[in-house]
PDB file of C-alpha atoms in Angstrom:
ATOM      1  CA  UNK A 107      90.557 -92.156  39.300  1.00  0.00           C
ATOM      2  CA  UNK A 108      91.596 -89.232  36.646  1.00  0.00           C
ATOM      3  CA  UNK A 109      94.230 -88.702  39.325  1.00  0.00           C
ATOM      4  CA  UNK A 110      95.639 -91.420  40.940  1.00  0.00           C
ATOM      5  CA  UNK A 111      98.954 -90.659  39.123  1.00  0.00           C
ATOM      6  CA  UNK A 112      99.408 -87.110  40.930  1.00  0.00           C
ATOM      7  CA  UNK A 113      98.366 -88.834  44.362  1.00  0.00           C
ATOM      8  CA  UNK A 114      99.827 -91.299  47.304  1.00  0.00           C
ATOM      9  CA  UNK A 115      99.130 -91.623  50.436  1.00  0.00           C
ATOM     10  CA  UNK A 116     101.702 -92.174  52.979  1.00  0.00           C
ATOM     11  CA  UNK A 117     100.876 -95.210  55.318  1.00  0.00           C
ATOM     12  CA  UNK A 118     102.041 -93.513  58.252  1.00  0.00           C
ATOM     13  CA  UNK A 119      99.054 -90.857  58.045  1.00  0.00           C
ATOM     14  CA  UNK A 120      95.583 -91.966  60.126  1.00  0.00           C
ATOM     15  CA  UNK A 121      92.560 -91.597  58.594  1.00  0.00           C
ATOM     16  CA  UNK A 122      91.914 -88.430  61.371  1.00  0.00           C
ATOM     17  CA  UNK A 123      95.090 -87.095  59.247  1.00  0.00           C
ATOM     18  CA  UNK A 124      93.576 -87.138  55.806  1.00  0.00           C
ATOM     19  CA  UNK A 125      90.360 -85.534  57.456  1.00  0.00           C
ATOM     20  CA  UNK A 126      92.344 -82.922  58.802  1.00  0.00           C
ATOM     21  CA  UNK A 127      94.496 -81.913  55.408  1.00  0.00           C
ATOM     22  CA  UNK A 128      91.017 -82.551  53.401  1.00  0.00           C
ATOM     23  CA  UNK A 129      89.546 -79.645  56.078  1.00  0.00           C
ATOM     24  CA  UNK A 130      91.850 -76.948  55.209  1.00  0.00           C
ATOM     25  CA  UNK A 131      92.166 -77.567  51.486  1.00  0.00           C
ATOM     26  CA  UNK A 132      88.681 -77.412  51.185  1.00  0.00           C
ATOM     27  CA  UNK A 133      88.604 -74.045  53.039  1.00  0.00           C
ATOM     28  CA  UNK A 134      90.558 -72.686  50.059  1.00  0.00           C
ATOM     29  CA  UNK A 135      87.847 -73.398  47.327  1.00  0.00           C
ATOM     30  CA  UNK A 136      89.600 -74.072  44.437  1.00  0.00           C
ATOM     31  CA  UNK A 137      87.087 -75.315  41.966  1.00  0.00           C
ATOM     32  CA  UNK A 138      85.830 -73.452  39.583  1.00  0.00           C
ATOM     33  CA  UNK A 139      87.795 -70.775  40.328  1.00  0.00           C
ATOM     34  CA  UNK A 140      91.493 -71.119  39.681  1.00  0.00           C
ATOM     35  CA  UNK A 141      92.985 -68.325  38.735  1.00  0.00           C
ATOM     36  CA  UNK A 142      96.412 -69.868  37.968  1.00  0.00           C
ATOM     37  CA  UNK A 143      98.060 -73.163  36.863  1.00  0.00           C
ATOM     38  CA  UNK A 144      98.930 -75.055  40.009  1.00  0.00           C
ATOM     39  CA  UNK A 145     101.143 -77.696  39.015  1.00  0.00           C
ATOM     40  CA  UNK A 146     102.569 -75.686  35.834  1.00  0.00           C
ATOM     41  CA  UNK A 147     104.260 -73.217  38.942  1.00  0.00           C
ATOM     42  CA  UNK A 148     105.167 -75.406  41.384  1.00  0.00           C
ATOM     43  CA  UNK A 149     107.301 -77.494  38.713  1.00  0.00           C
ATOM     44  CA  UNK A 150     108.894 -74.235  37.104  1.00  0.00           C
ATOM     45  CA  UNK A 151     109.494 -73.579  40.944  1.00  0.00           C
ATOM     46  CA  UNK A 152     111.448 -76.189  41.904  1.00  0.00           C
ATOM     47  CA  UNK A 153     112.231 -78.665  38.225  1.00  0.00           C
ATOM     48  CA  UNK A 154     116.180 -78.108  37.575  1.00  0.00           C
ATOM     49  CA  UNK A 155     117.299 -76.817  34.387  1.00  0.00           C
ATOM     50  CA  UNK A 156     118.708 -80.507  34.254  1.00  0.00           C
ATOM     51  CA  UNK A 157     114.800 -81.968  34.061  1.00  0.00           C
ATOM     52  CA  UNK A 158     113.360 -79.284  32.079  1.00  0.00           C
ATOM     53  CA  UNK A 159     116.124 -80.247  29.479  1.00  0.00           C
ATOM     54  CA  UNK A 160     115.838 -83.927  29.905  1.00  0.00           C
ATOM     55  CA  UNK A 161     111.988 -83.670  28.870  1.00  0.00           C
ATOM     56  CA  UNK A 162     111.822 -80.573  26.650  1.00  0.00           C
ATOM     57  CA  UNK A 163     109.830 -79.349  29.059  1.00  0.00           C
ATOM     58  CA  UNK A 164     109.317 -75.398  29.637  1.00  0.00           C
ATOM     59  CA  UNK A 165     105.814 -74.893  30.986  1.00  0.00           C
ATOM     60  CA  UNK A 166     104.383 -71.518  29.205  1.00  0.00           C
ATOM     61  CA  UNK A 167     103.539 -68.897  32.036  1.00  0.00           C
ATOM     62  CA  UNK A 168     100.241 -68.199  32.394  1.00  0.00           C
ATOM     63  CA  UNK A 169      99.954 -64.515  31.220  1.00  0.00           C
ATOM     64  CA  UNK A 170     101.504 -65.578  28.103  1.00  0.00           C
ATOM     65  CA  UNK A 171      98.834 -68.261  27.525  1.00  0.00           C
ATOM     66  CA  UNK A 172      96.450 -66.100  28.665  1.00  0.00           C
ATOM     67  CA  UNK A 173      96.923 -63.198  26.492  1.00  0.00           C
ATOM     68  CA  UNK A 174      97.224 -65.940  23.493  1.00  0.00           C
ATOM     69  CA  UNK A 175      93.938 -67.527  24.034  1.00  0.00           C
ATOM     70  CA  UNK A 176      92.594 -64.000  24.366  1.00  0.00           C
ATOM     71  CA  UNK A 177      93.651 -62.975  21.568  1.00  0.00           C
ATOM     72  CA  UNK A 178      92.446 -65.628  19.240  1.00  0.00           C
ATOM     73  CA  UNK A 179      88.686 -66.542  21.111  1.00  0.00           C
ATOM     74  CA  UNK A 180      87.777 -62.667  20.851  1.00  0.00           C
ATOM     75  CA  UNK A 181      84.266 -61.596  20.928  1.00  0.00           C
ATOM     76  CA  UNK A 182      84.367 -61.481  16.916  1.00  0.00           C
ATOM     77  CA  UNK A 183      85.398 -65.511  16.710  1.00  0.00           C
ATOM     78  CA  UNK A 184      82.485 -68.112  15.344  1.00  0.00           C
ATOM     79  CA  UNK A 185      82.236 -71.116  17.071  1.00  0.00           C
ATOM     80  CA  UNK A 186      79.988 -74.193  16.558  1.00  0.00           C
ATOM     81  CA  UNK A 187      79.179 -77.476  17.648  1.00  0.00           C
ATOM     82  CA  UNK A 188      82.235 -79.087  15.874  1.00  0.00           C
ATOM     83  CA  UNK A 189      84.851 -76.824  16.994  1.00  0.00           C
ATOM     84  CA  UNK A 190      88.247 -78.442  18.172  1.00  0.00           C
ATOM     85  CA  UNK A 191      90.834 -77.075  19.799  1.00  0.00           C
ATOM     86  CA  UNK A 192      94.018 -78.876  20.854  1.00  0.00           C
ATOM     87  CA  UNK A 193      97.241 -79.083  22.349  1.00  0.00           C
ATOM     88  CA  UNK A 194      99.677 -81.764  21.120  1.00  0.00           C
ATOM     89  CA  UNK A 195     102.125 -81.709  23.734  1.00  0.00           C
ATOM     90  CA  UNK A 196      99.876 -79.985  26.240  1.00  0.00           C
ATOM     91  CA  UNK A 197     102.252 -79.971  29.674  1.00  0.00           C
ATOM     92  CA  UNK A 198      99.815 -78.836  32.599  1.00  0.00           C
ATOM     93  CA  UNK A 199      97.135 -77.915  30.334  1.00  0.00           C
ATOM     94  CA  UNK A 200      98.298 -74.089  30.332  1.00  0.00           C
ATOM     95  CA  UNK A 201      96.723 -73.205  26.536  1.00  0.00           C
ATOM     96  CA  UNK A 202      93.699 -75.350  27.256  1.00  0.00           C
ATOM     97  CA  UNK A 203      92.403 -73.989  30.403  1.00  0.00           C
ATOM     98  CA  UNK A 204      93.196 -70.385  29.545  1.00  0.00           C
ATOM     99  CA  UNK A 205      90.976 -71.250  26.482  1.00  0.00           C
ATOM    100  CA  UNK A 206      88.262 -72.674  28.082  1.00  0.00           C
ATOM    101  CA  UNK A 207      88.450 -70.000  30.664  1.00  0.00           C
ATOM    102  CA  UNK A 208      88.387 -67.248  27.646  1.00  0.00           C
ATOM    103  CA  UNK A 209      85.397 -69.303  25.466  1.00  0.00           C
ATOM    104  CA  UNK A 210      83.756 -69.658  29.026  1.00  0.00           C
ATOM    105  CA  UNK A 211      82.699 -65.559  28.943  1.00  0.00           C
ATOM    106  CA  UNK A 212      81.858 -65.480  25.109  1.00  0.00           C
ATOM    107  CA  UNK A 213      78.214 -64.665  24.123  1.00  0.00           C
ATOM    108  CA  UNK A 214      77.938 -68.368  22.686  1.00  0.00           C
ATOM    109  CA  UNK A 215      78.419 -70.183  25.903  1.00  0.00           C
ATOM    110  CA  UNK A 216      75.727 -67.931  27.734  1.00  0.00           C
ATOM    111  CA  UNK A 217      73.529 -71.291  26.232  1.00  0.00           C
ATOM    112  CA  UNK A 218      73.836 -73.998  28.371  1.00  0.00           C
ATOM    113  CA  UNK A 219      73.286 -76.544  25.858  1.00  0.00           C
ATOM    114  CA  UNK A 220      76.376 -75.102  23.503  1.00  0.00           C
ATOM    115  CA  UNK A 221      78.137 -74.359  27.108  1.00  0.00           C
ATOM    116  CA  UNK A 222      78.147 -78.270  27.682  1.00  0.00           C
ATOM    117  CA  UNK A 223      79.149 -79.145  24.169  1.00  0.00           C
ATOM    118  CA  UNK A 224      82.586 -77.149  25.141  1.00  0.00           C
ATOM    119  CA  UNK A 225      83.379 -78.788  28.387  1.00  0.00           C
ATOM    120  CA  UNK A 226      82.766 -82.279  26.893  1.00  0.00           C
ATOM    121  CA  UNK A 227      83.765 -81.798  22.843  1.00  0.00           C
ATOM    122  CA  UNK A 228      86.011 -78.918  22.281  1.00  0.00           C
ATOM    123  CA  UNK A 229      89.549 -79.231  23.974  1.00  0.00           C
ATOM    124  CA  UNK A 230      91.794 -82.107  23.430  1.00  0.00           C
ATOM    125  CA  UNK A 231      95.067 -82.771  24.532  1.00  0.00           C
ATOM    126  CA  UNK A 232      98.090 -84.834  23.881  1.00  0.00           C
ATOM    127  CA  UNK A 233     101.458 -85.591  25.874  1.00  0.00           C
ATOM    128  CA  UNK A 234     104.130 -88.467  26.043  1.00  0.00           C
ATOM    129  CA  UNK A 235     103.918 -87.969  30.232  1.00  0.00           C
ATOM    130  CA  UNK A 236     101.523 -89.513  31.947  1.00  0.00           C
ATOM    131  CA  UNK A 237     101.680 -87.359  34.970  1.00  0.00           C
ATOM    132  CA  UNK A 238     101.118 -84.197  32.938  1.00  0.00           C
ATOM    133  CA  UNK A 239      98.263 -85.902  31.484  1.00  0.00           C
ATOM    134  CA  UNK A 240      97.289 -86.250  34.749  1.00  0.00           C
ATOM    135  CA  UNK A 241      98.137 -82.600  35.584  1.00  0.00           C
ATOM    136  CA  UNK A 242      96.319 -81.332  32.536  1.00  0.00           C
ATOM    137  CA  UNK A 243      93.438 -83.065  33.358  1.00  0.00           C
ATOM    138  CA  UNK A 244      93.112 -81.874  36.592  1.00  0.00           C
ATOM    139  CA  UNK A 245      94.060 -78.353  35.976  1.00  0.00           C
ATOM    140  CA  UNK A 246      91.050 -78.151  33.253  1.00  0.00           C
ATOM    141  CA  UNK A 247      88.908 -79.920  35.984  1.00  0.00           C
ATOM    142  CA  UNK A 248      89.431 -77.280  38.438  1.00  0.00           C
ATOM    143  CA  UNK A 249      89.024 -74.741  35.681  1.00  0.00           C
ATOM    144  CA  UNK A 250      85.419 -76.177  35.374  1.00  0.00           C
ATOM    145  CA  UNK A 251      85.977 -78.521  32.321  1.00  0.00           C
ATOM    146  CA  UNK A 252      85.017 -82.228  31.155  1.00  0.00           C
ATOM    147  CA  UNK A 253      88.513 -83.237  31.161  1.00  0.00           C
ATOM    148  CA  UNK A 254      87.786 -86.241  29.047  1.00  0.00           C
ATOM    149  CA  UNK A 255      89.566 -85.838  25.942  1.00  0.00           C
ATOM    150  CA  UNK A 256      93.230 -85.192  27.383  1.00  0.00           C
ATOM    151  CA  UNK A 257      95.204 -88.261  26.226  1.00  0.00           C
ATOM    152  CA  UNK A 258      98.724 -89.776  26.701  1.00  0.00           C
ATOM    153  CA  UNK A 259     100.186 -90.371  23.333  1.00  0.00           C
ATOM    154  CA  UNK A 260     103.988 -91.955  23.143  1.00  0.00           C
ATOM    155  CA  UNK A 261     104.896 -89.516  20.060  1.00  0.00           C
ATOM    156  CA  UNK A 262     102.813 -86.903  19.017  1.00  0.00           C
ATOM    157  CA  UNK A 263     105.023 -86.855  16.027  1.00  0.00           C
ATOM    158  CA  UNK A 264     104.911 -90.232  15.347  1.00  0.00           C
ATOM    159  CA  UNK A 265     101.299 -90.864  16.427  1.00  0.00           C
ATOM    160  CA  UNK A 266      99.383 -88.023  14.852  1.00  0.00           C
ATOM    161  CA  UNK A 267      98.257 -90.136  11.869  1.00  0.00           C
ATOM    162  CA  UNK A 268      97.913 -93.069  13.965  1.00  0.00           C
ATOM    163  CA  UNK A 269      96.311 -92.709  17.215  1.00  0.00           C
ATOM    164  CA  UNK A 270      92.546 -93.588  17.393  1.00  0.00           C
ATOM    165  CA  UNK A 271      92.174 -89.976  19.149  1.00  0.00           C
ATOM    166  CA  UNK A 272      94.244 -87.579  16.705  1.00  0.00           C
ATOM    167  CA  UNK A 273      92.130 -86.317  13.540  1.00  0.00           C
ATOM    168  CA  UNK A 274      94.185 -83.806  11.926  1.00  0.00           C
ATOM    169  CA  UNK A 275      91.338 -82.560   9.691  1.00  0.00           C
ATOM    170  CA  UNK A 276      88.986 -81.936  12.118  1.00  0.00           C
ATOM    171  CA  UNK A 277      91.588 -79.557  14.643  1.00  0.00           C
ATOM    172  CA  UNK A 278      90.635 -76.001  14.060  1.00  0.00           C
ATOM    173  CA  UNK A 279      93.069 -74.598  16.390  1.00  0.00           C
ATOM    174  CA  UNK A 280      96.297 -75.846  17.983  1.00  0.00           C
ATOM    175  CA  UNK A 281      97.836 -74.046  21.008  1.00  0.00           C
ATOM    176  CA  UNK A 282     101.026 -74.830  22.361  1.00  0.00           C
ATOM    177  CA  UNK A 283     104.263 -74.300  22.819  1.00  0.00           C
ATOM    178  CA  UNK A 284     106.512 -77.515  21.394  1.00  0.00           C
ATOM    179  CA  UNK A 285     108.857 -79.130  23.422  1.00  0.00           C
ATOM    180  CA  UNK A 286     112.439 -78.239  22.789  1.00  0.00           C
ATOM    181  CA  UNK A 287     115.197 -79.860  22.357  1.00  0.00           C
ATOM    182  CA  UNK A 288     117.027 -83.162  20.621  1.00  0.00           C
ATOM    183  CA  UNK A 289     114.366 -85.525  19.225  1.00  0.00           C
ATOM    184  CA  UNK A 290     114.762 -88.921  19.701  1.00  0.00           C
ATOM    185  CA  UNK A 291     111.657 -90.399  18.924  1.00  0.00           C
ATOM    186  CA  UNK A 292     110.659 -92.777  15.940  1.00  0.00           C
ATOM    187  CA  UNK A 293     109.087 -90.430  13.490  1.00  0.00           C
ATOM    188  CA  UNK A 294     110.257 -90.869   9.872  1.00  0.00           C
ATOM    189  CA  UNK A 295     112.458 -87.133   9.416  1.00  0.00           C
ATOM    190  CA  UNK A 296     112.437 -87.895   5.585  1.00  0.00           C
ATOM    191  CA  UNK A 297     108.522 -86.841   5.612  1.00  0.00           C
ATOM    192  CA  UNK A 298     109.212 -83.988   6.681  1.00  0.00           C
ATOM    193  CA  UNK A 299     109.237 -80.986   4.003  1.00  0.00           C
ATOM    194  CA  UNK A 300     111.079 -78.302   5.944  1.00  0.00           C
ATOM    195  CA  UNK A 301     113.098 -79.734   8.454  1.00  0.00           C
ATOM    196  CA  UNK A 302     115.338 -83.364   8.842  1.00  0.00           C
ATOM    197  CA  UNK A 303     117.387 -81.791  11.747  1.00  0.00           C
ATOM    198  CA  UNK A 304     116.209 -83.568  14.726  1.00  0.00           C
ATOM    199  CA  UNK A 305     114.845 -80.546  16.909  1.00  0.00           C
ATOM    200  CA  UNK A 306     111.757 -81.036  18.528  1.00  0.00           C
ATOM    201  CA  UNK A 307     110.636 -76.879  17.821  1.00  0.00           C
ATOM    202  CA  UNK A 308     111.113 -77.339  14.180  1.00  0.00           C
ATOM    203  CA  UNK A 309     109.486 -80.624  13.977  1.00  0.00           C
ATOM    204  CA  UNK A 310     106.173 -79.918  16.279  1.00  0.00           C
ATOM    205  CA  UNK A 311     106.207 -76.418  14.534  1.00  0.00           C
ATOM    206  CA  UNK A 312     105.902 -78.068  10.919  1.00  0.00           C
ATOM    207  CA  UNK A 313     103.603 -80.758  12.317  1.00  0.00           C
ATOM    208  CA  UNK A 314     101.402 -78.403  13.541  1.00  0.00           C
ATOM    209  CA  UNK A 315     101.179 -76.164  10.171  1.00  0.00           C
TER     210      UNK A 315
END
């Protein structure tokens, strides 16, 4: 049910058809072990520059998110059981599941008990598309997380202070990469201490800060 928005299924197809596509994905063992972001590559594959711009959307490669996540989770990092780490306009889940990939081989996860607290309490993420809500979620699934606290939010800008989800005080990291581009959304500008120009960048960048 987490991913009824990425899936159809075309009434022309028997049910010997779906048994026979389910038979060779399955040969190809993808859980657990994905070692790249699925539906991050396929839609930098084939989106047009024309979508990308209409959404702000510009999915972060994977050895950049990888090499960021690296380099803050490092074997010298303290997490405990309250840690949060989020993504406010999370795309395909690129930041999170390189995260959770990178906490994953840390000393602290060797317990199992603190191992399920971070698939189930650590990562949350945020985006105004329901499909990459979707995506996100099932990119962190395959990745071997909880996937539960990945939420679609109509402006992060807007909604930070108001969403039942969104705690600012209790986020103790924020990865992402903000959408670019002309915001239209219904955030009030004038709160804003170091921007009023109405460029997504600018305004995650301070909101994030």
């Amino acid at each position: 049910k987490d991913f009824k928005d990425l899936i159809s299924f075309p009434s022309t197809l028997t049910n010997n058809s779906f048994k026979l596509i389910y038979n060779e994905i399955d040969k190809l063992n993808f859980h657990g072990n994905a070692k790249f972001d699925i539906f991050g590559s396929v839609y930098e594959k084939f989106a047009d520059d024309k979508t990308k711009k209409a959404f702000g959307q510009y999915y972060t490669r994977r050895h950049i998110t990888g090499f960021v996540a690296r380099a803050i989770f490092n074997k010298s990092v303290k997490l405990n059981i309250d840690t949060i780490i989020c993504d406010p306009a999370c795309g395909s889940g690129g930041f999170l599941t390189e995260a959770f990939k990178t906490i994953k081989n840390l000393d602290c996860a060797k317990d199992i008990n603190f191992l399920e607290l971070i698939r189930k309490k650590f990562f949350y993420g945020f985006d105004n598309d329901k499909k990459s809500i979707a995506r996100t979620k099932l990119n962190m699934f395959l990745a071997g997380d909880g996937h539960n606290n990945i939420f679609y939010i109509k402006d992060s800008l807007d909604g930070w202070n108001k969403s039942k989800q969104w705690n600012i005080n209790n986020i103790d990291y924020i990865l992402a990469n903000p959408p670019m581009g002309k915001y239209s959304g219904t955030a009030n500008l004038e709160e804003f201490t170091y921007t009023s120009q109405k460029a997504m960048e600018q305004l995650f960048v301070e909101k994030m800060v």
